Amino acid sequence: MTKRAIIAGGSIGGLFAATALLRAGWHVDVYERTDVELSGRGAGIVTHDTLIAALETVGADLTDLGVQVHDRVAFDKAGSRIATLPYSQIVTSWDRIHQLLRKLIPRGCYHLGRHVKRYNQNSGSVTAQFDDGTSETADLLVGADGFRSAIRAQMLPDITPQYAGYVVWRALVHEADLPANVHADVFDAFTFYTPAGSQIIGYPIAGPNNDLRVGHRRYNFVWYAPAADLDDMLTDDNGDRHKISIPPPLIRDDVLGAMQTQAKAMMPASFVEILNRSERPFFTPIYDHHSPVMHDGRVALSGDAACVARPHVGMGVTKAAEDALALARHANGPLAAYSDERVPASLRAHLRARQLGSWMQTIDATNTNSDGASHPQLSDIMRLTAVTVD
Ligand SMILES: Cc1cc2nc3c(=O)[nH]c(=O)nc-3n(C[C@H](O)[C@H](O)[C@H](O)COP(=O)(O)OP(=O)(O)OC[C@H]3O[C@@H](n4cnc5c(N)ncnc54)[C@H](O)[C@@H]3O)c2cc1C
């Protein structure tokens, strides 16, 4: 008889788990708490060979996956190119990957507006309970419900995400809105600027509706920045302090203004121009957590629910894909084999990402690196950012 899996969370981690299990002959039902189709606000995603292989394995159509970049280039504050590293990579977007996977889910198996609250299980089955009082029973429950996972909170109540001390600002600018000199400077490259205390990267992605035509793409700007007063940044115009992160439309104008002023004081002119011309930038605080096991009986954690690797390492989507493929391999047996395979791999990605984040604070003994020209680990940052951790 066909086995049934319930998946809590319909983002990229949940869709990868669903598609991998479908390929392995399972019936799947994905339950996503949001009641409208998800959208990634254009967030860029850097791909790796392992991610592309995983997409192929689950049957995704990779036509027009994203924009190919060939070089990584670092700038100093004056806008001079201070280092170049040839490195070919396809950069795509959250929406594109979500769309490719979403298409593979059979009609009627993806359920919006369904919030899984908790589970109980016995030797023969697992039951997911929803906040509306209903429940569903299956052979397997996958907690793909993100870094604030309800499934993990029940399975591992002592694991709570810890604020890493800084935020990531993100902005997107339309290619056509960039002045010719800025376009020539940055657009075709994966760029870096690493003054003490910050890290900035940028890369081109497709335009709206996956438009890859020259002139119709966008540039994705990512700035890891210290947040002197996170409480204030998370407070909206009504004085409400949001707990973990603040919805982008609620970020106050003065918080945005302070960010723009700081950017103007410390960044190369091309980066300032990108920010000035972008759609309304938004920030997300960076959190860390890592689960020492990824299963409990018939319940498995995957993706960010199991472990967050800070975005420096660009492994979030790839890690979720690798979790999914491993889960599909081990789903018929005891899930301890899944944990044994994925916990150490997740930890490696998690630690590499923390190391990359820690280098934001590095200065050498003789130089404060305020102009980004003398970061002691610049070549390592360029070599290891958004690169697969084996
Ligand atoms: C700035 C930034 C840049 C990034 N860049 C990259 C990159 O270049 N490459 C990369 O690979 N990754 C990147 N990531 C990470 C990547 O986006 C995630 O790691 C990846 O999407 C996997 O997430 P997930 O599906 O496990 O969790 P999430 O995307 O958090 O999804 C969890 C889903 O579960 C739903 N949910 C939550 N609770 C419940 C519940 N109780 N019941 C039902 N549904 C629930 C949520 O609504 C959500 O849709 C980046 C992240 C950030 C913030």
Coordinates of C-alpha atoms and ligand atoms in Angstrom, one line a residue:
M1 CA 0.0 0.0 0.0
T2 CA 1.2 3.5 -0.8
K3 CA 2.6 5.2 2.3
R4 CA 1.5 8.7 3.2
A5 CA 3.6 11.6 4.3
I6 CA 2.3 14.9 5.9
I7 CA 4.6 17.8 5.4
A8 CA 4.3 20.9 7.7
G9 CA 5.5 23.9 5.7
G10 CA 5.1 24.6 2.0
S11 CA 8.2 26.7 1.4
I12 CA 11.3 25.4 -0.4
G13 CA 12.2 22.9 2.3
G14 CA 8.7 21.4 2.3
L15 CA 8.4 21.3 -1.5
F16 CA 11.8 19.6 -1.8
A17 CA 10.7 17.0 0.8
A18 CA 7.4 16.5 -1.0
T19 CA 9.0 16.1 -4.4
A20 CA 11.7 13.7 -3.2
L21 CA 9.1 11.5 -1.4
L22 CA 6.8 11.6 -4.4
R23 CA 9.7 10.2 -6.6
A24 CA 10.2 7.5 -3.9
G25 CA 6.6 6.4 -4.4
W26 CA 4.9 8.1 -1.4
H27 CA 1.7 10.0 -1.3
V28 CA 2.3 13.5 0.1
D29 CA 0.2 16.3 1.5
V30 CA 1.8 19.6 2.1
Y31 CA 0.2 21.9 4.7
E32 CA 1.3 25.6 4.6
R33 CA 0.0 27.9 7.3
T34 CA 0.0 31.0 5.0
D35 CA -3.3 31.3 3.3
V36 CA -2.0 32.8 0.0
E37 CA 0.6 31.4 -2.4
L38 CA 4.1 32.1 -1.1
S39 CA 6.4 34.7 -2.6
G40 CA 10.0 35.4 -1.8
R41 CA 10.0 39.1 -2.4
G42 CA 12.5 38.5 -5.2
A43 CA 15.2 37.3 -2.8
G44 CA 18.3 36.0 -4.6
I45 CA 19.5 32.4 -4.2
V46 CA 22.9 31.3 -5.3
T47 CA 23.0 27.8 -6.8
H48 CA 25.5 25.1 -6.4
D49 CA 26.1 21.9 -8.5
T50 CA 24.5 19.9 -5.6
L51 CA 21.4 22.0 -5.8
I52 CA 21.1 21.7 -9.6
A53 CA 21.6 17.9 -9.3
A54 CA 18.9 17.8 -6.6
L55 CA 16.5 19.8 -8.7
E56 CA 17.1 17.3 -11.6
T57 CA 16.6 14.3 -9.3
V58 CA 13.2 15.5 -8.2
G59 CA 12.2 16.2 -11.9
A60 CA 12.3 20.0 -12.0
D61 CA 12.6 21.7 -15.4
L62 CA 15.8 23.7 -15.2
T63 CA 15.3 25.8 -18.4
D64 CA 16.2 29.4 -17.7
L65 CA 17.2 28.7 -14.1
G66 CA 18.9 32.0 -13.6
V67 CA 21.7 34.4 -14.5
Q68 CA 25.2 33.0 -15.1
V69 CA 28.0 35.0 -13.4
H70 CA 31.7 34.3 -14.1
D71 CA 33.7 36.4 -11.7
R72 CA 33.7 37.5 -8.1
V73 CA 35.0 41.0 -7.7
A74 CA 35.8 43.0 -4.5
F75 CA 35.8 46.8 -4.3
D76 CA 37.2 49.3 -1.9
K77 CA 35.4 52.4 -0.8
A78 CA 36.9 54.5 -3.6
G79 CA 35.3 52.0 -6.0
S80 CA 38.5 50.4 -7.2
R81 CA 38.5 46.7 -8.0
I82 CA 40.9 45.3 -5.4
A83 CA 40.5 41.5 -6.1
T84 CA 39.0 39.3 -8.8
L85 CA 38.3 35.6 -8.5
P86 CA 37.0 33.7 -11.6
Y87 CA 34.1 31.5 -10.3
S88 CA 31.2 30.5 -12.5
Q89 CA 27.8 30.2 -10.8
I90 CA 24.1 30.5 -11.7
V91 CA 22.3 32.9 -9.5
T92 CA 18.5 32.6 -9.3
S93 CA 15.7 33.7 -7.1
W94 CA 13.6 32.2 -4.3
D95 CA 10.5 32.6 -6.4
R96 CA 12.0 30.7 -9.3
I97 CA 13.0 27.7 -7.2
H98 CA 9.7 27.7 -5.4
Q99 CA 7.8 27.8 -8.7
L100 CA 9.8 24.9 -10.2
L101 CA 9.0 22.7 -7.3
R102 CA 5.5 23.8 -6.7
K103 CA 4.6 22.7 -10.3
L104 CA 5.6 19.1 -9.4
I105 CA 3.0 18.8 -6.6
P106 CA -0.1 17.0 -7.8
R107 CA -3.4 19.0 -7.7
G108 CA -5.1 18.7 -4.3
C109 CA -1.9 17.8 -2.4
Y110 CA -0.9 21.4 -1.4
H111 CA -3.1 22.9 1.2
L112 CA -2.9 26.6 2.1
G113 CA -4.0 28.1 5.4
R114 CA -3.4 25.0 7.4
H115 CA -1.3 25.5 10.6
V116 CA 0.2 22.4 12.2
K117 CA 0.3 22.9 15.9
R118 CA 1.7 19.6 17.3
Y119 CA 1.9 15.9 16.7
N120 CA 1.4 12.6 18.5
Q121 CA 2.4 9.1 17.4
N122 CA 2.3 5.4 18.1
S123 CA 4.2 2.5 16.6
G124 CA 2.0 2.4 13.5
S125 CA 1.3 6.1 12.6
V126 CA 1.7 9.8 13.4
T127 CA -1.0 12.3 13.7
A128 CA -0.6 16.0 13.0
Q129 CA -3.0 18.3 14.8
F130 CA -4.0 21.6 13.3
D131 CA -4.9 24.9 15.0
D132 CA -8.5 24.6 13.7
G133 CA -9.0 21.4 15.7
T134 CA -8.7 19.0 12.8
S135 CA -6.1 16.3 12.4
E136 CA -4.5 14.1 9.7
T137 CA -2.8 10.8 10.2
A138 CA 0.0 9.3 8.1
D139 CA 3.2 7.1 8.1
L140 CA 5.6 10.1 8.3
L141 CA 5.4 13.7 9.4
V142 CA 8.1 16.1 8.0
G143 CA 8.6 19.4 10.0
A144 CA 9.7 21.7 7.2
D145 CA 8.2 24.7 9.1
G146 CA 11.2 27.0 9.1
F147 CA 13.5 28.2 11.9
R148 CA 10.7 28.8 14.4
S149 CA 9.3 25.3 13.8
A150 CA 6.4 24.1 15.9
I151 CA 7.5 20.5 15.2
R152 CA 11.0 21.2 16.5
A153 CA 9.6 23.1 19.5
Q154 CA 7.8 19.9 20.5
M155 CA 10.6 17.5 19.6
L156 CA 13.5 19.6 21.0
P157 CA 12.1 22.2 23.3
D158 CA 15.6 23.3 24.5
I159 CA 16.7 24.4 21.0
T160 CA 15.8 28.0 20.4
P161 CA 17.2 30.3 17.7
Q162 CA 19.7 32.8 19.1
Y163 CA 20.1 36.3 17.6
A164 CA 23.6 36.6 16.0
G165 CA 24.0 40.3 16.7
Y166 CA 23.4 41.7 13.2
V167 CA 20.9 42.0 10.5
V168 CA 20.8 41.6 6.7
W169 CA 19.4 44.4 4.6
R170 CA 18.2 43.3 1.2
A171 CA 17.4 45.5 -1.8
L172 CA 16.6 44.9 -5.4
V173 CA 17.1 47.3 -8.3
H174 CA 15.9 47.0 -11.8
E175 CA 18.7 46.7 -14.4
A176 CA 17.1 49.5 -16.5
D177 CA 17.2 51.9 -13.5
L178 CA 21.0 51.7 -13.1
P179 CA 23.1 54.5 -14.5
A180 CA 25.4 53.1 -17.3
N181 CA 28.6 53.6 -15.2
V182 CA 27.2 51.6 -12.2
H183 CA 25.9 48.9 -14.5
A184 CA 29.3 48.6 -16.1
D185 CA 31.0 48.5 -12.7
V186 CA 28.9 45.8 -11.0
F187 CA 26.1 44.2 -13.0
D188 CA 27.8 41.2 -14.5
A189 CA 29.7 40.2 -11.4
F190 CA 29.2 38.7 -8.0
T191 CA 30.5 41.6 -6.0
F192 CA 32.0 42.1 -2.5
Y193 CA 32.7 45.0 -0.2
T194 CA 34.1 44.1 3.2
P195 CA 34.8 47.1 5.5
A196 CA 35.3 46.4 9.2
G197 CA 32.0 45.5 10.8
S198 CA 30.0 44.8 7.6
Q199 CA 29.9 42.5 4.6
I200 CA 28.2 43.4 1.4
I201 CA 27.6 41.2 -1.6
G202 CA 25.6 41.7 -4.8
Y203 CA 24.7 39.7 -7.9
P204 CA 22.3 39.9 -10.8
I205 CA 19.1 37.9 -10.8
A206 CA 16.2 37.6 -13.2
G207 CA 13.6 40.3 -13.5
P208 CA 9.9 39.9 -12.5
N209 CA 8.4 36.7 -14.0
N210 CA 11.8 35.2 -14.4
D211 CA 12.7 37.7 -17.2
L212 CA 16.3 36.9 -18.2
R213 CA 16.5 39.4 -21.1
V214 CA 19.4 41.9 -20.9
G215 CA 17.9 45.2 -19.6
H216 CA 15.1 43.4 -17.8
R217 CA 17.0 41.7 -15.0
R218 CA 17.6 43.0 -11.4
Y219 CA 20.6 43.4 -9.1
N220 CA 20.3 41.8 -5.7
F221 CA 22.0 43.7 -2.9
V222 CA 22.7 42.1 0.4
W223 CA 24.3 44.0 3.4
Y224 CA 25.1 42.3 6.6
A225 CA 25.2 45.2 9.1
P226 CA 25.4 45.5 12.9
A227 CA 22.2 46.6 14.5
A228 CA 23.0 48.9 17.4
D229 CA 19.4 49.0 18.6
L230 CA 17.4 46.0 17.3
D231 CA 14.5 46.7 19.6
D232 CA 14.0 50.1 18.0
M233 CA 14.4 48.7 14.4
L234 CA 11.7 46.1 15.1
T235 CA 9.3 48.7 16.4
D236 CA 6.7 50.0 13.9
D237 CA 5.1 53.4 13.6
N238 CA 2.3 52.4 16.1
G239 CA 4.9 51.6 18.7
D240 CA 4.4 47.8 18.4
R241 CA 7.7 45.9 18.9
H242 CA 7.7 42.8 16.6
K243 CA 9.2 39.8 18.2
I244 CA 11.5 38.0 15.7
S245 CA 11.4 40.1 12.5
I246 CA 9.3 43.0 11.2
P247 CA 7.1 42.7 8.0
P248 CA 8.9 44.9 5.4
P249 CA 6.1 47.4 4.9
L250 CA 6.2 48.2 8.6
I251 CA 9.8 49.2 8.8
R252 CA 9.8 52.8 9.8
D253 CA 10.9 55.5 7.4
D254 CA 13.5 56.8 9.9
V255 CA 15.0 53.3 10.2
L256 CA 15.3 53.2 6.5
G257 CA 16.7 56.8 6.5
A258 CA 19.4 55.9 9.1
M259 CA 20.4 52.9 7.0
Q260 CA 20.7 55.1 3.8
T261 CA 22.8 57.7 5.7
Q262 CA 25.1 55.0 7.0
A263 CA 25.4 53.5 3.6
K264 CA 26.3 56.8 2.0
A265 CA 29.1 57.4 4.6
M266 CA 30.7 54.0 4.2
M267 CA 30.1 52.5 0.8
P268 CA 31.5 52.9 -2.7
A269 CA 29.4 55.2 -4.9
S270 CA 28.1 52.4 -7.1
F271 CA 26.7 50.6 -4.0
V272 CA 25.1 53.8 -2.7
E273 CA 23.5 54.3 -6.1
I274 CA 22.1 50.8 -6.1
L275 CA 20.5 51.3 -2.8
N276 CA 19.1 54.8 -3.8
R277 CA 17.5 53.3 -6.9
S278 CA 16.2 50.1 -5.4
E279 CA 12.7 49.1 -4.4
R280 CA 12.1 49.7 -0.6
P281 CA 15.0 47.8 1.1
F282 CA 14.1 45.6 4.1
F283 CA 16.0 43.8 6.8
T284 CA 15.9 40.5 8.6
P285 CA 17.8 39.8 11.9
I286 CA 20.2 36.8 11.6
Y287 CA 19.5 33.9 14.0
D288 CA 21.4 30.7 14.7
H289 CA 20.3 27.2 15.7
H290 CA 21.3 23.7 15.1
S291 CA 19.4 20.5 16.2
P292 CA 21.5 17.6 17.5
V293 CA 19.0 15.1 16.2
M294 CA 16.6 15.5 13.2
H295 CA 14.0 12.8 14.0
D296 CA 11.7 11.5 16.7
G297 CA 10.1 8.2 15.8
R298 CA 8.0 8.9 12.6
V299 CA 8.8 12.6 12.6
A300 CA 11.6 14.2 10.7
L301 CA 12.9 17.8 10.7
S302 CA 14.2 19.3 7.4
G303 CA 15.6 22.6 6.1
D304 CA 15.6 25.6 8.4
A305 CA 13.5 23.8 11.0
A306 CA 16.4 21.5 11.7
C307 CA 19.3 24.0 11.3
V308 CA 20.0 27.5 10.1
A309 CA 23.2 28.2 8.2
R310 CA 23.5 32.0 8.1
P311 CA 23.0 33.2 4.5
H312 CA 26.7 34.0 4.0
V313 CA 27.2 30.4 3.0
G314 CA 24.2 30.4 0.7
M315 CA 23.4 26.8 1.7
G316 CA 19.9 27.1 3.0
V317 CA 18.1 25.9 -0.1
T318 CA 20.9 23.4 -1.0
K319 CA 20.8 22.0 2.6
A320 CA 17.0 21.6 2.5
A321 CA 17.4 19.8 -0.9
E322 CA 20.0 17.4 0.6
D323 CA 17.8 16.8 3.6
A324 CA 14.9 15.9 1.3
L325 CA 16.9 13.4 -0.8
A326 CA 18.4 11.8 2.3
L327 CA 14.9 11.6 3.9
A328 CA 13.5 9.9 0.8
R329 CA 16.3 7.3 1.0
H330 CA 15.7 6.6 4.6
A331 CA 11.9 7.1 5.0
N332 CA 11.0 3.4 4.9
G333 CA 13.4 2.5 7.7
P334 CA 14.2 3.8 11.1
L335 CA 14.7 7.6 10.8
A336 CA 17.8 7.4 13.0
A337 CA 19.8 6.8 9.7
Y338 CA 18.4 10.1 8.4
S339 CA 19.6 11.9 11.5
D340 CA 23.0 10.2 11.4
E341 CA 23.5 11.3 7.8
R342 CA 22.2 14.9 8.0
V343 CA 23.1 16.2 11.5
P344 CA 26.9 16.3 10.8
A345 CA 26.4 17.8 7.3
S346 CA 24.1 20.5 8.6
L347 CA 26.5 21.3 11.4
R348 CA 29.3 21.7 8.9
A349 CA 27.2 24.3 6.9
H350 CA 26.1 26.0 10.1
L351 CA 29.7 26.4 11.4
R352 CA 31.1 27.6 8.0
A353 CA 28.4 30.2 7.9
R354 CA 29.2 31.4 11.5
Q355 CA 32.9 31.6 10.5
L356 CA 32.1 33.8 7.5
G357 CA 29.9 36.0 9.7
S358 CA 32.6 36.3 12.4
W359 CA 35.0 37.7 9.8
M360 CA 32.8 40.8 9.7
Q361 CA 34.6 41.8 12.9
T362 CA 38.2 41.1 11.8
I363 CA 40.7 43.9 11.5
D364 CA 44.4 43.4 11.5
A365 CA 46.7 44.9 14.1
T366 CA 47.8 47.8 12.0
N367 CA 44.8 48.7 10.0
T368 CA 41.1 49.4 10.8
N369 CA 40.0 48.5 7.3
S370 CA 37.4 51.2 7.3
D371 CA 37.7 51.5 3.5
G372 CA 37.4 47.7 2.8
A373 CA 40.8 47.7 1.2
S374 CA 42.7 45.6 3.7
H375 CA 40.4 42.8 5.1
P376 CA 42.8 40.1 6.2
Q377 CA 40.4 37.3 5.1
L378 CA 39.2 38.9 1.9
S379 CA 40.4 36.1 -0.3
D380 CA 38.8 33.5 2.0
I381 CA 35.5 35.4 2.1
M382 CA 35.6 35.6 -1.7
R383 CA 36.4 31.9 -2.0
L384 CA 34.0 30.5 0.6
T385 CA 30.9 32.8 0.4
A386 CA 27.9 31.0 -1.2
V387 CA 30.0 27.9 -1.9
T388 CA 29.0 24.3 -1.1
V389 CA 30.3 23.0 2.2
D390 CA 31.3 19.3 1.7
Ligands
LIG1 C1 18.9 37.2 3.1 C2 18.8 35.7 2.9 C3 19.5 35.2 1.8 C4 19.5 33.9 1.6 N1 20.3 33.4 0.5 C5 20.3 32.1 0.3 C6 21.1 31.6 -0.8 O1 21.8 32.3 -1.6 N2 21.1 30.3 -1.0 C7 20.4 29.4 -0.2 O2 20.4 28.2 -0.5 N3 19.6 29.9 0.8 C8 19.6 31.2 1.1 N4 18.8 31.6 2.1 C9 18.1 30.6 3.0 C10 16.9 30.0 2.3 O3 16.0 31.0 1.9 C11 16.2 29.0 3.3 O4 17.2 28.3 4.0 C12 15.4 28.0 2.5 O5 14.3 28.7 1.9 C13 14.8 26.8 3.3 O6 13.8 27.2 4.1 P1 12.7 26.2 4.7 O7 11.7 25.8 3.6 O8 13.3 25.1 5.5 O9 12.0 27.2 5.7 P2 11.1 28.5 5.4 O10 11.5 29.1 4.1 O11 11.3 29.4 6.6 O12 9.7 28.0 5.3 C14 8.9 27.5 6.3 C15 7.5 27.5 5.9 O13 6.7 26.8 6.8 C16 5.5 27.6 7.1 N5 5.1 27.3 8.4 C17 5.7 27.7 9.6 N6 5.1 27.1 10.6 C18 4.2 26.3 10.2 C19 3.2 25.5 10.8 N7 3.3 25.3 12.1 N8 2.3 24.8 10.0 C20 2.4 24.9 8.7 N9 3.2 25.7 8.0 C21 4.1 26.4 8.8 C22 5.9 29.0 6.9 O14 4.8 29.8 6.6 C23 6.9 28.9 5.7 O15 6.2 28.9 4.4 C24 18.8 33.0 2.4 C25 18.0 33.5 3.4 C26 18.1 34.8 3.7 C27 17.3 35.4 4.9

